[in-house]
Short mmCIF file of C-alpha atoms in Angstrom, two decimals:
data_model
loop_
_atom_site.label_atom_id
_atom_site.label_comp_id
_atom_site.label_asym_id
_atom_site.label_seq_id
_atom_site.Cartn_x
_atom_site.Cartn_y
_atom_site.Cartn_z
CA MET A 3 62.69 -4.39 66.99
CA THR A 4 62.51 -0.95 68.60
CA ALA A 5 63.61 2.42 67.23
CA GLU A 6 66.55 2.28 69.64
CA ASP A 7 67.68 -1.00 68.07
CA LEU A 8 67.71 0.70 64.66
CA ALA A 9 69.60 3.83 65.77
CA LEU A 10 73.09 4.15 64.30
CA THR A 11 75.99 4.64 66.65
CA GLY A 12 78.66 7.29 66.09
CA GLU A 13 80.98 4.57 64.86
CA ASP A 14 78.33 3.36 62.39
CA LEU A 15 77.87 6.92 61.08
CA ALA A 16 81.62 7.37 60.70
CA LEU A 17 81.82 4.10 58.76
CA GLU A 18 78.84 5.13 56.61
CA ALA A 19 80.54 8.45 55.77
CA ARG A 20 83.80 6.71 54.90
CA VAL A 21 81.99 4.25 52.61
CA ALA A 22 80.12 7.12 50.92
CA ARG A 23 83.43 8.93 50.37
CA LEU A 24 85.00 5.84 48.79
CA GLU A 25 81.94 5.31 46.59
CA ASP A 26 82.13 8.92 45.40
CA MET A 27 85.82 8.61 44.60
CA GLU A 28 85.25 5.35 42.71
CA SER A 29 82.37 6.93 40.76
CA ILE A 30 84.68 9.76 39.69
CA ARG A 31 87.36 7.28 38.62
CA ALA A 32 84.72 5.42 36.60
CA LEU A 33 83.69 8.72 34.98
CA LYS A 34 87.31 9.34 33.96
CA SER A 35 87.67 5.78 32.66
CA ARG A 36 84.48 6.15 30.60
CA TYR A 37 85.87 9.32 29.00
CA HIS A 38 89.05 7.57 27.86
CA THR A 39 87.13 4.45 26.78
CA TYR A 40 84.81 6.58 24.62
CA VAL A 41 87.84 8.34 23.08
CA ASN A 42 89.71 5.08 22.44
CA ASP A 43 86.64 3.39 20.96
CA THR A 44 85.83 6.48 18.82
CA ASP A 45 82.47 6.64 20.57
CA PHE A 46 82.65 10.43 20.36
CA ASP A 47 78.87 10.96 20.36
CA ARG A 48 78.67 9.85 24.01
CA ILE A 49 81.40 12.11 25.43
CA GLY A 50 79.16 15.14 26.00
CA SER A 51 77.05 13.15 28.45
CA LEU A 52 80.03 13.06 30.83
CA PHE A 53 80.15 16.87 31.21
CA ALA A 54 78.01 19.26 33.27
CA ALA A 55 75.82 21.68 31.30
CA ASP A 56 78.21 24.61 31.92
CA ALA A 57 81.45 22.60 31.81
CA SER A 58 84.67 23.84 30.22
CA LEU A 59 87.26 21.84 28.28
CA LYS A 60 90.80 22.89 27.42
CA LEU A 61 93.15 20.45 25.70
CA GLY A 62 96.23 22.64 25.53
CA TYR A 63 97.78 23.42 22.20
CA LEU A 64 95.98 20.47 20.57
CA MET A 65 92.95 22.76 20.25
CA PRO A 66 92.46 25.10 17.28
CA ASP A 67 92.92 28.14 19.53
CA ASP A 68 93.87 28.89 23.11
CA ASN A 69 90.26 29.24 24.32
CA ALA A 70 88.31 26.73 26.38
CA ILE A 71 85.23 25.10 24.90
CA VAL A 72 82.39 26.00 27.26
CA GLY A 73 79.09 24.17 27.57
CA ARG A 74 78.11 20.52 27.17
CA GLU A 75 76.61 21.04 23.71
CA LYS A 76 79.75 22.74 22.35
CA ILE A 77 81.98 20.08 23.92
CA GLN A 78 79.81 17.38 22.34
CA ALA A 79 79.96 19.12 18.95
CA ALA A 80 83.77 19.30 19.12
CA PHE A 81 84.08 15.57 19.83
CA SER A 82 81.43 14.60 17.27
CA ALA A 83 83.43 16.51 14.64
CA MET A 84 86.37 14.20 15.34
CA LYS A 85 84.46 11.33 13.68
CA THR A 86 85.02 12.89 10.27
CA ASN A 87 88.59 14.14 10.83
CA THR A 88 90.53 12.34 8.10
CA GLY A 89 93.89 13.63 9.34
CA GLN A 90 93.65 11.72 12.58
CA SER A 91 93.84 8.01 11.94
CA GLN A 92 94.27 6.69 15.49
CA LEU A 93 93.83 8.03 18.98
CA LYS A 94 94.53 5.82 21.99
CA GLN A 95 94.86 7.32 25.47
CA PHE A 96 96.05 5.63 28.63
CA LEU A 97 95.42 7.32 31.96
CA HIS A 98 97.30 6.47 35.12
CA SER A 99 97.99 7.89 38.57
CA HIS A 100 94.47 9.34 38.86
CA ILE A 101 94.22 11.20 42.17
CA VAL A 102 90.79 12.34 43.38
CA GLU A 103 90.11 14.73 46.25
CA LEU A 104 86.60 15.41 47.49
CA THR A 105 86.45 19.16 48.08
CA GLY A 106 82.91 19.59 49.37
CA PRO A 107 79.43 18.13 49.25
CA GLY A 108 79.00 17.28 45.58
CA THR A 109 82.35 18.71 44.41
CA ALA A 110 85.78 17.21 43.82
CA SER A 111 89.02 17.82 41.98
CA GLY A 112 91.58 15.50 40.48
CA THR A 113 94.67 15.00 38.38
CA GLY A 114 95.72 12.18 36.10
CA MET A 115 98.75 11.46 33.97
CA LEU A 116 98.26 10.78 30.27
CA TYR A 117 100.27 8.65 27.89
CA ALA A 118 98.79 8.47 24.41
CA CYS A 119 99.49 7.22 20.92
CA TYR A 120 98.15 9.38 18.09
CA GLY A 121 98.10 8.70 14.38
CA VAL A 122 98.19 11.79 12.20
CA HIS A 123 97.87 10.73 8.58
CA ALA A 124 100.51 7.97 8.40
CA ASP A 125 102.72 9.39 11.18
CA ALA A 126 102.78 7.97 14.70
CA TYR A 127 103.09 10.34 17.68
CA VAL A 128 103.60 9.77 21.37
CA VAL A 129 101.93 12.21 23.71
CA ALA A 130 102.25 12.76 27.45
CA GLY A 131 100.60 15.26 29.74
CA LYS A 132 98.67 15.90 32.92
CA TYR A 133 94.93 16.36 33.24
CA SER A 134 93.63 18.68 35.97
CA GLU A 135 89.90 18.47 36.52
CA ASP A 136 87.00 19.54 38.67
CA TYR A 137 83.95 17.35 39.12
CA VAL A 138 80.42 18.10 40.25
CA ARG A 139 77.58 15.81 41.29
CA VAL A 140 74.38 16.56 39.37
CA GLY A 141 71.23 14.57 40.01
CA GLY A 142 73.25 11.92 41.83
CA ALA A 143 75.79 11.45 39.01
CA TRP A 144 79.37 12.76 38.93
CA LEU A 145 80.24 14.86 35.85
CA PHE A 146 83.21 16.85 34.61
CA GLU A 147 82.93 20.54 35.47
CA THR A 148 86.35 21.48 34.06
CA MET A 149 88.96 19.50 32.17
CA ASP A 150 92.36 21.02 31.41
CA LEU A 151 95.22 19.16 29.73
CA ALA A 152 98.81 20.42 30.07
CA LEU A 153 101.11 18.69 27.60
CA TYR A 154 104.62 17.49 28.41
CA PHE A 155 105.33 16.49 24.82
CA THR A 156 103.77 15.53 21.48
CA VAL A 157 106.52 14.05 19.34
CA PRO A 158 106.83 11.77 16.32
CA LEU A 159 107.53 8.23 17.47
CA ALA A 160 110.48 8.01 15.07
CA LEU A 161 112.20 10.98 16.75
CA GLY A 162 111.57 10.11 20.40
CA TRP A 163 110.65 12.50 23.16
CA ALA A 164 114.02 13.38 24.70
CA GLY A 165 115.24 15.92 22.12
CA THR A 166 115.14 19.68 22.41
CA LYS A 167 111.92 19.97 20.39
CA ARG A 168 109.08 18.22 22.21
CA HIS A 169 105.96 19.93 20.89
CA TYR A 170 104.97 19.00 17.33
CA LEU A 171 101.15 18.86 17.32
CA VAL A 172 100.62 22.58 17.96
CA ASN A 173 97.25 23.56 16.48
CA SER A 174 96.61 26.72 18.48
CA GLY A 175 99.49 28.89 17.37
CA GLN A 176 100.47 28.98 21.06
CA GLU A 177 104.18 29.53 21.80
CA VAL A 178 105.72 26.39 23.27
CA PRO A 179 109.23 26.09 24.67
CA GLU A 180 112.23 24.36 23.18
CA TYR A 181 114.34 22.42 25.67
CA ASP A 182 117.90 23.62 25.09
CA PRO A 183 119.98 22.89 27.02
CA LEU A 184 118.29 19.64 27.88
CA LEU A 185 117.09 20.11 31.42
CA PRO A 186 114.32 18.35 33.33
CA ASN A 187 110.79 19.12 32.14
CA PRO A 188 109.20 22.09 33.84
CA ALA A 189 106.28 21.18 36.08
CA VAL A 190 102.81 21.62 34.60
#
């Protein structure tokens, strides 16, 4: 076989680039799925490994204050602390509609819709929101660079989510809107 026989055609290169793009997108979706699997399985000690060294995490008003957690080690410490949180009895998150866009060589962004069931002491809550994220490839692996959660509602299951008060799990002291009159949710 000669070197000419091994040369890739333009069509082969285009196909190779398309396959690489699909593999990158699938790797990012697997990263996101691992995050939610670790949360659901209370495998909190592994979550930090999914974030870049200088990553930032912001989980809306569920956080103790309005500031992002910056750095893999601080993100890991925050999740590891959840193992001993006696107020939170259950945490199950279900992601859907994950959209990934490759934005450059080794960078991407994405959004995903969240539906979750939280147990706080003996009370059940339903939670919905939208994740907005940036991803970066480091050493061949895709990692979270930023993760930001905007919450549509966090309401007791017994009350339902369609009332005028839709934000009950406010830990940050952040002002959140009431919905009166009942109009469609504002976009987040």
